[in-house]
PDB file of C-alpha atoms in Angstrom:
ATOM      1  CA  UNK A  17      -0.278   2.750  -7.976  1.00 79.00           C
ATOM      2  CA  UNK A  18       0.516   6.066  -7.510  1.00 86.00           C
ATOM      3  CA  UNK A  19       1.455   5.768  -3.715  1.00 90.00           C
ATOM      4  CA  UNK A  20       3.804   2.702  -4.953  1.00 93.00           C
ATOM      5  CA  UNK A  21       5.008   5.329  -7.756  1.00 94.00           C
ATOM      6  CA  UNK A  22       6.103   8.023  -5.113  1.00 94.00           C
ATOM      7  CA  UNK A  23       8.254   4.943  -3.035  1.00 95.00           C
ATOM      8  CA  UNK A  24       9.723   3.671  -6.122  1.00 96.00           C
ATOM      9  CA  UNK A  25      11.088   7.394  -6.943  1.00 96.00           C
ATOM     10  CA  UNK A  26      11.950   7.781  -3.212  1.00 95.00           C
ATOM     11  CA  UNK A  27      13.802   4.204  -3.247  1.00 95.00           C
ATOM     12  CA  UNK A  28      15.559   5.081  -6.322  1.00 95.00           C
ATOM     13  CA  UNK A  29      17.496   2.129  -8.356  1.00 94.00           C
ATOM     14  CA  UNK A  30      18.713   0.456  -5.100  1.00 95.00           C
ATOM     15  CA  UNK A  31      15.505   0.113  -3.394  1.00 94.00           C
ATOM     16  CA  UNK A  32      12.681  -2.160  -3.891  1.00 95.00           C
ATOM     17  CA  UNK A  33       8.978  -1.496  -4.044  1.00 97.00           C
ATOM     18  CA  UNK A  34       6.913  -4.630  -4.198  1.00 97.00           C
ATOM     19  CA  UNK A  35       2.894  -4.113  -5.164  1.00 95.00           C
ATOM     20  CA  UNK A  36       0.405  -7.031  -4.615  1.00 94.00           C
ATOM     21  CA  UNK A  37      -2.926  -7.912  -6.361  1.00 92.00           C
ATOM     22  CA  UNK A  38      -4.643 -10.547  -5.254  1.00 90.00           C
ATOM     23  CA  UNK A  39      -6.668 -10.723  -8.442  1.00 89.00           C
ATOM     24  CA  UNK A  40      -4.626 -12.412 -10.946  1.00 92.00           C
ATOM     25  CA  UNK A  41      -6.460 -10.065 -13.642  1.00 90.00           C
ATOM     26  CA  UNK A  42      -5.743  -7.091 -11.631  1.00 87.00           C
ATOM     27  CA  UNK A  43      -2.224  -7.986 -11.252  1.00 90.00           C
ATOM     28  CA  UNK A  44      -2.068  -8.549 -14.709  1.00 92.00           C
ATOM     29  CA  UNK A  45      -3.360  -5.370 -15.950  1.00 89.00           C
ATOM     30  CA  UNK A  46      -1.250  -3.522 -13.576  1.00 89.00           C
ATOM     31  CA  UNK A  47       1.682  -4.932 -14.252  1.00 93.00           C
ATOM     32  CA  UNK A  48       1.807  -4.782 -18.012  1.00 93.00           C
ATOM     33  CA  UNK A  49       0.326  -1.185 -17.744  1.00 90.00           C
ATOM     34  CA  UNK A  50       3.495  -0.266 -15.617  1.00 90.00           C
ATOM     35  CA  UNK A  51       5.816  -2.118 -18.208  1.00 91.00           C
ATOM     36  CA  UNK A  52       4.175  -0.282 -21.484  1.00 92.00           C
ATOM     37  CA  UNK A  53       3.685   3.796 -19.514  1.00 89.00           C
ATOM     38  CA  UNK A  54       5.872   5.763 -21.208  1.00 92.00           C
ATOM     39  CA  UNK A  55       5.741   9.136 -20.021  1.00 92.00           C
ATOM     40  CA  UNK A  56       8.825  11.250 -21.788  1.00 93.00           C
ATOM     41  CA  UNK A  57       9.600  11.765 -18.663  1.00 95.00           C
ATOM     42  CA  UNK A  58      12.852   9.552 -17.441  1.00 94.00           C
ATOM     43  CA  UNK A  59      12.932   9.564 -13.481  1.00 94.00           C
ATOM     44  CA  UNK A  60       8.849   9.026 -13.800  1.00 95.00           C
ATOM     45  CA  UNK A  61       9.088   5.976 -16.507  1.00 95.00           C
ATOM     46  CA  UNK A  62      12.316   4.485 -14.294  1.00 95.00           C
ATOM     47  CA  UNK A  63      10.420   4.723 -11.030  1.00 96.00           C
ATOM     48  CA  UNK A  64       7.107   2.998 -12.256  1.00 95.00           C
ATOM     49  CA  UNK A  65       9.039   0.239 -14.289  1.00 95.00           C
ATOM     50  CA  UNK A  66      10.945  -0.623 -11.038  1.00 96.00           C
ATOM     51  CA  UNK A  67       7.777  -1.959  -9.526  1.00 96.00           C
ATOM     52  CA  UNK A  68       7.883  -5.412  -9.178  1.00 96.00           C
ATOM     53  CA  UNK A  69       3.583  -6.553  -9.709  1.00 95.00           C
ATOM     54  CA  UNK A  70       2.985  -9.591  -8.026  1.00 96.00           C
ATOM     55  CA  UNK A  71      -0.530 -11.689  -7.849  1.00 95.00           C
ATOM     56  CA  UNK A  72      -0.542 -12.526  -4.401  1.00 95.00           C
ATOM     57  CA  UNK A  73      -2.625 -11.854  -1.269  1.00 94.00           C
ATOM     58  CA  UNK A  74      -1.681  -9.490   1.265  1.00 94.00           C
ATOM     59  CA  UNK A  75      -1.243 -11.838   4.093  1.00 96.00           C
ATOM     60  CA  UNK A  76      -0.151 -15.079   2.731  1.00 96.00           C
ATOM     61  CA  UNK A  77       2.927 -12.431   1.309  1.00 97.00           C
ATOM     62  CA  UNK A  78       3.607 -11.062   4.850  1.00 98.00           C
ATOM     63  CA  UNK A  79       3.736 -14.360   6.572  1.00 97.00           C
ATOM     64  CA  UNK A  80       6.617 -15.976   3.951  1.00 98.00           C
ATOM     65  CA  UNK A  81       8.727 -12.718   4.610  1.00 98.00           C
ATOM     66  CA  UNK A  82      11.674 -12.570   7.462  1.00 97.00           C
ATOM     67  CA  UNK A  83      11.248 -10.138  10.166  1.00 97.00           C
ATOM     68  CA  UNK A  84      12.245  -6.719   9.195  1.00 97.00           C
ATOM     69  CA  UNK A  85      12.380  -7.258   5.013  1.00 96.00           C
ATOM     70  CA  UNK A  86      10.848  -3.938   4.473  1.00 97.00           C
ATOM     71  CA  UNK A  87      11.481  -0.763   5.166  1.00 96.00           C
ATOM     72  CA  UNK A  88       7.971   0.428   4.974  1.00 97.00           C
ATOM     73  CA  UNK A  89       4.438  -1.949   4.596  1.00 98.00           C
ATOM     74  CA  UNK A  90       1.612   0.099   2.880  1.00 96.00           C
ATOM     75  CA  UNK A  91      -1.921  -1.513   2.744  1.00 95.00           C
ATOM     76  CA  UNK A  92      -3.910   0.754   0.469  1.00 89.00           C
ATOM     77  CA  UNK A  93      -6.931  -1.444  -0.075  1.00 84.00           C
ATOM     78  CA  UNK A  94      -9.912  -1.131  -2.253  1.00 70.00           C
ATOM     79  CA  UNK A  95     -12.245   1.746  -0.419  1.00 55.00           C
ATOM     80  CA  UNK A  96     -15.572  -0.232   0.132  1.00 57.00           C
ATOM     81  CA  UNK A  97     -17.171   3.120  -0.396  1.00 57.00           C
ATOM     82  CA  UNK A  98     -15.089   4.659  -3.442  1.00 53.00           C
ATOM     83  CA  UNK A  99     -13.773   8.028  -4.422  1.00 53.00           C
ATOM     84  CA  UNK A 100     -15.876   8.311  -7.903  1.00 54.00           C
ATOM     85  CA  UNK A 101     -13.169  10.934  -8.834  1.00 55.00           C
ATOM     86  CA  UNK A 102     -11.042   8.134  -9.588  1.00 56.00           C
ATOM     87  CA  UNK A 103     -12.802   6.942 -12.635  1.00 58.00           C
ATOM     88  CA  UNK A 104      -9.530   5.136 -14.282  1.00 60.00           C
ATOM     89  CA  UNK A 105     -10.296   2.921 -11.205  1.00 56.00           C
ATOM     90  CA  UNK A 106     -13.711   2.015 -11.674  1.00 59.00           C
ATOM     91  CA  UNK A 107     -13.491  -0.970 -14.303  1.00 60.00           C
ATOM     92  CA  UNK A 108     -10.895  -2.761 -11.934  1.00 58.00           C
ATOM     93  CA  UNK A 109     -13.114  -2.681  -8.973  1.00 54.00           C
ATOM     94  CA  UNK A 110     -15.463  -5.246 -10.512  1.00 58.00           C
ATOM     95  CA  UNK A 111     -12.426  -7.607 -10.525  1.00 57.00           C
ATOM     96  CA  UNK A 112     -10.589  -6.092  -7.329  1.00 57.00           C
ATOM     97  CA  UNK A 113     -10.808  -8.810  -3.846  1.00 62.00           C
ATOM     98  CA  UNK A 114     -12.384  -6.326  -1.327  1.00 66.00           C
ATOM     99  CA  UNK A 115     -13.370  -7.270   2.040  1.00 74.00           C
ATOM    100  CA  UNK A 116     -11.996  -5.641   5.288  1.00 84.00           C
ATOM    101  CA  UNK A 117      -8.175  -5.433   6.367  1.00 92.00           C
ATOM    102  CA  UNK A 118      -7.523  -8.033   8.823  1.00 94.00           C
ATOM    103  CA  UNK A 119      -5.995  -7.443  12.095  1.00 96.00           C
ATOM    104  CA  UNK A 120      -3.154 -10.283  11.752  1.00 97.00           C
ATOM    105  CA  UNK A 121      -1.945  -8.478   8.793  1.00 97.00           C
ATOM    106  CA  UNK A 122      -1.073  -5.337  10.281  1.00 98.00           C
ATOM    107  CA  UNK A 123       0.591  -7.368  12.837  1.00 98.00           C
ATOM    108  CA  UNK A 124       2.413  -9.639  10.256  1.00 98.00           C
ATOM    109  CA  UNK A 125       2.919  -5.948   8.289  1.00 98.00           C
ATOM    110  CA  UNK A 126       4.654  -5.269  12.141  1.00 98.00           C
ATOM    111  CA  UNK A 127       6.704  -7.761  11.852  1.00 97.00           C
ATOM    112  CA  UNK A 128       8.329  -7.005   8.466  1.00 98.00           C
ATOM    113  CA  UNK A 129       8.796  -3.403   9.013  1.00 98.00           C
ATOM    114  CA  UNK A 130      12.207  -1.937   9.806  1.00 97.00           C
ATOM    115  CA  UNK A 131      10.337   1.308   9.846  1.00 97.00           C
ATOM    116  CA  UNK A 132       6.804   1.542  10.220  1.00 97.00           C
ATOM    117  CA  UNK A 133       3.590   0.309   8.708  1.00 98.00           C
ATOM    118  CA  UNK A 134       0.725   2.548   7.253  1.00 97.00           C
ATOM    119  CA  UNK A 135      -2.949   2.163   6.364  1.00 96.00           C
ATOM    120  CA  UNK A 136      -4.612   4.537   3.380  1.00 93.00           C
ATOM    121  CA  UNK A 137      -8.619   5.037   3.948  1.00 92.00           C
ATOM    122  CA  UNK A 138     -10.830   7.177   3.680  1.00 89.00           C
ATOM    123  CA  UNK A 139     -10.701  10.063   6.213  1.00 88.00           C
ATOM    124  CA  UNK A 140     -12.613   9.388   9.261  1.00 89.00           C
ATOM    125  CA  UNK A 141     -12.774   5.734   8.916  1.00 91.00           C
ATOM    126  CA  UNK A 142     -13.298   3.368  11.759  1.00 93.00           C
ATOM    127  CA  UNK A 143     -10.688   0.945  10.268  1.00 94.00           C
ATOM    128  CA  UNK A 144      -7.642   2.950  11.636  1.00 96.00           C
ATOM    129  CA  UNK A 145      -9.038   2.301  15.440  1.00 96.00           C
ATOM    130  CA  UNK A 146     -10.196  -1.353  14.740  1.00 96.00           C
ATOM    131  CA  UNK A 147      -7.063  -2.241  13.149  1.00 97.00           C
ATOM    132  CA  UNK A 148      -4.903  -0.265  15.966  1.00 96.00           C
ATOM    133  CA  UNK A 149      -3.687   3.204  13.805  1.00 97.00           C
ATOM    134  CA  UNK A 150      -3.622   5.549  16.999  1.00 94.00           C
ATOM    135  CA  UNK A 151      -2.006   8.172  14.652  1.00 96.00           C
ATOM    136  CA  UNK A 152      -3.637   9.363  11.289  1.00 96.00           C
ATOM    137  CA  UNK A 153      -2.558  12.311   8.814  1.00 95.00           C
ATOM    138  CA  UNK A 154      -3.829  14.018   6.026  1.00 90.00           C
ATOM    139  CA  UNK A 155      -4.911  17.390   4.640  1.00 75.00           C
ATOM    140  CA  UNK A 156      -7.890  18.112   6.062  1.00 82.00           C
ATOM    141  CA  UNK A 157      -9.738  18.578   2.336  1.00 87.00           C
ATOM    142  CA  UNK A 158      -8.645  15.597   1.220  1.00 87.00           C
ATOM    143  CA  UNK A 159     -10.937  12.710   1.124  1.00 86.00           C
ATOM    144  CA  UNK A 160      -7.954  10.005   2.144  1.00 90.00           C
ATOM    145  CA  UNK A 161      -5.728  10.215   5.120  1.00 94.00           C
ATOM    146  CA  UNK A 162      -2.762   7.784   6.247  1.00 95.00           C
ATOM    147  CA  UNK A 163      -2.872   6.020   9.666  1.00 97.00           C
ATOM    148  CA  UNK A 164       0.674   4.947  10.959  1.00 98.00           C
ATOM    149  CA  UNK A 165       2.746   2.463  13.110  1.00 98.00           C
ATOM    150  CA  UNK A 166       5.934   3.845  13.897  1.00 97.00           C
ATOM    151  CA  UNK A 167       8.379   0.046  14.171  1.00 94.00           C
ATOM    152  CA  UNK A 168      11.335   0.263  16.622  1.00 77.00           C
ATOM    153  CA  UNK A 169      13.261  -1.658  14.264  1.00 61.00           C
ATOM    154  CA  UNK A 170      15.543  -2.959  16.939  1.00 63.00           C
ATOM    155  CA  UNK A 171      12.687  -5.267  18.875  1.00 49.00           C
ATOM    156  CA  UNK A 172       9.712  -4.905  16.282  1.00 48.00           C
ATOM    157  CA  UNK A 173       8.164  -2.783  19.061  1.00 48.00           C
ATOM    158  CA  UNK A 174       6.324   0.217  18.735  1.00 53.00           C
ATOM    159  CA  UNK A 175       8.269   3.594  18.758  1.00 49.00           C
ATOM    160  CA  UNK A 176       6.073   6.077  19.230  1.00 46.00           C
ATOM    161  CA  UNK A 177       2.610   7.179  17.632  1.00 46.00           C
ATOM    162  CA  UNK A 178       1.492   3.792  17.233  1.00 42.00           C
ATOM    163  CA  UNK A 179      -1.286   2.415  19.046  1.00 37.00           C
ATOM    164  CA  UNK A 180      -2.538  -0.485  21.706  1.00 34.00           C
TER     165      UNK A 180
END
């Protein structure tokens, strides 16, 4: 959430940030946690309560959107080994859908990108060359990094730093 936090802020009231859960009970929790936050703290509280929650998976999502819907398609999926600092995460991952990224949903993620699509894992992890993230950033001491698809948002085509 805290990823989709940052985009909502950046978005501000006229953008749109969209999170999926494929668990309904995930999605549920989520969602009504992002409706009751109240931080005392305005532009925090506005961004998370613009986050629309849906339960819904990943691909099935992607595929029912028109070509360039999205500025930006984040996949930030459950780490199959997790970051135990993250202990407000740890009940949820007994409900969470894991399993491995697919490859047709980065492409479908391609697809509905104006600007570019982008992976969070754990640093060093195979996924970003099996699922085609030629370029990855991140601090070096910290224990996630980002892999990205730059879209050319004129053809869908890659525009630099991406991979294949």
């Amino acid at each position: 959430g805290a990823d989709a936090i940052v985009a909502s802020w950046l978005a501000g009231a006229g953008g749109r940030v969209v999170g999926l859960e494929a668990s309904p009970e995930v999605a549920a929790i989520v969602r009504w946690g992002m409706r009751c936050y109240h931080s005392g703290i305005s532009w925090l509280d506005e961004a998370i309560w613009r986050i629309e929650v849906l339960c819904a998976h990943h691909l099935q999502y992607l595929r029912a959107l028109p070509a360039a819907s999205f500025d930006v398609v984040l996949f930030d999926p459950m780490f199959r080994q997790p970051v135990h600092a993250s202990r407000p995460l740890t009940p949820l991952r007994r409900l969470a859908q894991g399993g491995p990224l697919e490859r047709e949903a980065v492409e479908a993620a391609r697809r509905v990108a104006r600007r570019r699509v982008v992976l969070k894992e754990r640093r060093h992890s195979p996924e970003f060359a099996r699922l085609g993230f030629a370029r990855v950033e991140g601090g070096e001491s910290s224990r996630v990094a980002y892999g990205i698809i730059d879209v050319d948002p004129h053809n869908g085509a890659e525009d630099g730093g991406g991979s294949e």
